[in-house]
Tab-separated table of C-alpha atoms and ligand atoms in Angstrom:
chain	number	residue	atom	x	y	z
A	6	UNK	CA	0.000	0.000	0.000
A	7	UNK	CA	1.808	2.613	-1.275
A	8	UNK	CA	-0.925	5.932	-0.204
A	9	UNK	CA	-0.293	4.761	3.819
A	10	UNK	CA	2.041	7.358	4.742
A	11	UNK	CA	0.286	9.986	2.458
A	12	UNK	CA	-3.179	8.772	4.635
A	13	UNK	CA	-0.776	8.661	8.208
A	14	UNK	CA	0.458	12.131	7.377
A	15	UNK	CA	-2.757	13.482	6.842
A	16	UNK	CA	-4.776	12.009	9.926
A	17	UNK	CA	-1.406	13.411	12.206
A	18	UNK	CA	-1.597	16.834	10.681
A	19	UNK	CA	-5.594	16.922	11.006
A	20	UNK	CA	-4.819	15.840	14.883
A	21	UNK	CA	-2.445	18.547	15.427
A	22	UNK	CA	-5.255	21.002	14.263
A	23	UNK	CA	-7.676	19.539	16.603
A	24	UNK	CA	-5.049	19.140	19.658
A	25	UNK	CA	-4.535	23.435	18.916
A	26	UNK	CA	-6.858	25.589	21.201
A	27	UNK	CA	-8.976	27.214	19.186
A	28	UNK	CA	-8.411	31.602	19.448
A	29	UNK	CA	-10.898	33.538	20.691
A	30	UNK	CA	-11.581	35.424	17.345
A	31	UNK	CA	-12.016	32.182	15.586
A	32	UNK	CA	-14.334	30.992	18.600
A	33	UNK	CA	-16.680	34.162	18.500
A	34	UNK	CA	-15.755	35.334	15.201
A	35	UNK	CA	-15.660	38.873	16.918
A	36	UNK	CA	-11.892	41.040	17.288
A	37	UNK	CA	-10.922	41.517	20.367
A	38	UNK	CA	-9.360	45.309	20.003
A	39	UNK	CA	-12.777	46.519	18.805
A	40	UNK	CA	-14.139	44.565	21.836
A	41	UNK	CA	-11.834	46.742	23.989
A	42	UNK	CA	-12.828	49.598	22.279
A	43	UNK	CA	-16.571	48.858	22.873
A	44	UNK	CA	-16.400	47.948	26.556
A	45	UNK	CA	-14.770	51.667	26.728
A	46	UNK	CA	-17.658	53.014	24.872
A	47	UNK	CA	-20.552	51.575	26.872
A	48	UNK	CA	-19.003	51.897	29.842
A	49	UNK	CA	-18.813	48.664	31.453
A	50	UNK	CA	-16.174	48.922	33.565
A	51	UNK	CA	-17.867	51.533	35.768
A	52	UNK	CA	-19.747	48.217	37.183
A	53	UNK	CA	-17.217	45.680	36.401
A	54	UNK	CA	-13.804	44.922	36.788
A	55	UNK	CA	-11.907	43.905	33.558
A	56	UNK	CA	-7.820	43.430	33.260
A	57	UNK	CA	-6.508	45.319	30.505
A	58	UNK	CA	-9.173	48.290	30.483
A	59	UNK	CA	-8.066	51.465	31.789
A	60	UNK	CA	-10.356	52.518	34.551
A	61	UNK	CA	-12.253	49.324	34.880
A	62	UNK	CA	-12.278	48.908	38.664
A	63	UNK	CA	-16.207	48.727	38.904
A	64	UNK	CA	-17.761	46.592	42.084
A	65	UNK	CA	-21.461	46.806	41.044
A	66	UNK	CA	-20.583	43.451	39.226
A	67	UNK	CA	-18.544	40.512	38.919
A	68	UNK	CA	-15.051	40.811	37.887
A	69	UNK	CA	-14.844	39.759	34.238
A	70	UNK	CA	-11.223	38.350	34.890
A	71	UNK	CA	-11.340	34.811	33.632
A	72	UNK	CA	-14.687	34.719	32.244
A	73	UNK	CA	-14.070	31.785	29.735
A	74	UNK	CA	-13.282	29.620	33.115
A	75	UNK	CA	-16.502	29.935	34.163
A	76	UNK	CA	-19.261	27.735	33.597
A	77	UNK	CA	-21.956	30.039	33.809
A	78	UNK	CA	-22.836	33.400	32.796
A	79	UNK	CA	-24.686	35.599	35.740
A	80	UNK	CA	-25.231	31.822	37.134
A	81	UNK	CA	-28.125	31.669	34.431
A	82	UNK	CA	-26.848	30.783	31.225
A	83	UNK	CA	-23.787	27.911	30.116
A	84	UNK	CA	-21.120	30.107	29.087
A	85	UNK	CA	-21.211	29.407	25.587
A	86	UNK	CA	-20.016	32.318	23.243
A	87	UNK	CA	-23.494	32.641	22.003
A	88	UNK	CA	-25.072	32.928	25.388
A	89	UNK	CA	-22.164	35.424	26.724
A	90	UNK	CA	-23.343	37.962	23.293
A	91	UNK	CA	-27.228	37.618	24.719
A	92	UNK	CA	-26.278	38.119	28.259
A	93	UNK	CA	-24.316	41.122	27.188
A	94	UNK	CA	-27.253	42.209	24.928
A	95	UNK	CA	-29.852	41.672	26.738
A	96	UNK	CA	-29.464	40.948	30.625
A	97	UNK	CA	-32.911	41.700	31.312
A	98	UNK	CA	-34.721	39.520	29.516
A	99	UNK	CA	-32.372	36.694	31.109
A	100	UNK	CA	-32.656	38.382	34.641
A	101	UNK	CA	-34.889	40.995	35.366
A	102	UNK	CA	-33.805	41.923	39.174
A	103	UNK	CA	-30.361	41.959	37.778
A	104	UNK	CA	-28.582	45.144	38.503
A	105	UNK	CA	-27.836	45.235	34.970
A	106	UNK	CA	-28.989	47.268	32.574
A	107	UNK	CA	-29.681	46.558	28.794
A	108	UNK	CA	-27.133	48.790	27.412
A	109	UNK	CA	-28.205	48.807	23.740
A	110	UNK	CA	-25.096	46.846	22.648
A	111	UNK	CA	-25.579	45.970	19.280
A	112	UNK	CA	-25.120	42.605	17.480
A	113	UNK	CA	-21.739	43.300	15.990
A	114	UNK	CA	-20.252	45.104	19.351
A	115	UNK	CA	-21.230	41.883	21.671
A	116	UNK	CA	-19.373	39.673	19.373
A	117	UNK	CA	-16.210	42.008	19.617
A	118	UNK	CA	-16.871	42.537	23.158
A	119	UNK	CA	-16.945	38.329	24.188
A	120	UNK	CA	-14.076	37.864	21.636
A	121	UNK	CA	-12.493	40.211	24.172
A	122	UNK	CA	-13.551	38.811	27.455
A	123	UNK	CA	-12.658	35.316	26.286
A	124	UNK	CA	-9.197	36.706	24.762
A	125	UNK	CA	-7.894	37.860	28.588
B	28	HEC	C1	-24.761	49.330	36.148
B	28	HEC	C2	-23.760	48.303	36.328
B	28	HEC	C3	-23.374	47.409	35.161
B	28	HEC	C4	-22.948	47.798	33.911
B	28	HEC	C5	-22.830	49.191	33.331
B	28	HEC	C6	-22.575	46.563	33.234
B	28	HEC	N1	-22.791	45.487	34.042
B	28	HEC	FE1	-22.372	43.537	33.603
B	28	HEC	N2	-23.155	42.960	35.384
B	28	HEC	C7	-23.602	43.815	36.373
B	28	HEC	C8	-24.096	43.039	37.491
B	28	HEC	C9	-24.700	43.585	38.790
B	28	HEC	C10	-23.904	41.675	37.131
B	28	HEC	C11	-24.295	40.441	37.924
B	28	HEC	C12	-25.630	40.059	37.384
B	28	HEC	C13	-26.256	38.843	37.927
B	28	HEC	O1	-25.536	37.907	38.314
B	28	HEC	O2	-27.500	38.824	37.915
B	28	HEC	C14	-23.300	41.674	35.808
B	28	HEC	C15	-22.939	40.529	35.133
B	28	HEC	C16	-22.229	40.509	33.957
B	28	HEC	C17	-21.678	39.337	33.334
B	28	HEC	C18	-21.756	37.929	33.889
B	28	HEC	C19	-20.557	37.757	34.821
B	28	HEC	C20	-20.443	36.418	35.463
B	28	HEC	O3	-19.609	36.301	36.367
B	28	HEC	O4	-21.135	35.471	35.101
B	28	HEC	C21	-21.033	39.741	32.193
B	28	HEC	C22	-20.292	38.868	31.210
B	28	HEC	C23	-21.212	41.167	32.101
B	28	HEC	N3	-21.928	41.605	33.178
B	28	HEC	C24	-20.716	41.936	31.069
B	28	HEC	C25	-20.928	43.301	30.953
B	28	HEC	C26	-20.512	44.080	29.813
B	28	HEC	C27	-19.756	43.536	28.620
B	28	HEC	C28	-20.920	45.357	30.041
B	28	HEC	C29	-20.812	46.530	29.114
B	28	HEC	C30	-21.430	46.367	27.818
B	28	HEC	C31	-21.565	45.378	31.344
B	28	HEC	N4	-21.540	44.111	31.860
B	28	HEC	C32	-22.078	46.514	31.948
B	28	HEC	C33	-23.619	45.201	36.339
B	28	HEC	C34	-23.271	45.953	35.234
């Protein structure tokens, strides 16, 4: 069988692609320096704390160090990159005695913003 180490080298090289972490860009599709941008603009880090973000030393909420390690989001939703964009979007529809407040962050912005969080 002469194609064995053609179909060896192919299944290794496929493994090594799957053995990689996968970046957060690729995993929310969003980019990360817009995200920081965006958390600037909307203010988040008056509430929460967020490495990286000049000024972000808010106590209203959570510390967003080390989101991705978490398995929820606000304890409500699996932190899935999808879920962290509708928690970001829309907080009170997921938890309306949370303290906090839909911040009319648009579709595109979220996705930055998570590819940020998840990027720390
Ligand atoms: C007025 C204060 C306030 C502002 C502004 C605010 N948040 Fe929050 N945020 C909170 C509070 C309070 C919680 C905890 C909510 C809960 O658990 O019900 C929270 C929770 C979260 C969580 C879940 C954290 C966890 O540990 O699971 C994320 C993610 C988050 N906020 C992101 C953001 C982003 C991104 C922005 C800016 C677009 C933002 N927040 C703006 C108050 C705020």
């Amino acid at each position: 069988m002469h194609t064995t180490p053609v179909a060896l080298l192919l299944i290794a090289t496929l493994a090594a692609c799957q053995g990689k972490p996968p970046s957060a860009d690729a995993i929310t599709g969003g980019d990360p320096r817009r995200g920081l941008d965006a958390i600037q603009r909307y203010g988040c880090g008056a509430c929460h704390r967020i490495d990286g973000v000049p000024g972000a030393y808010g106590k209203v909420g959570p510390t967003l160090q080390n989101i991705g390690e978490r398995g929820y989001v606000a304890g409500k939703l699996p932190n899935t990159p999808e879920n962290l964009q509708t928690w970001i979007r829309f907080p009170q529809r997921i938890s309306p005695q949370s303290a906090m407040p839909d911040l009319g962050v648009g579709e595109i912005d979220a996705r930055d913003i998570a590819a940020y969080l998840y990027h720390q």
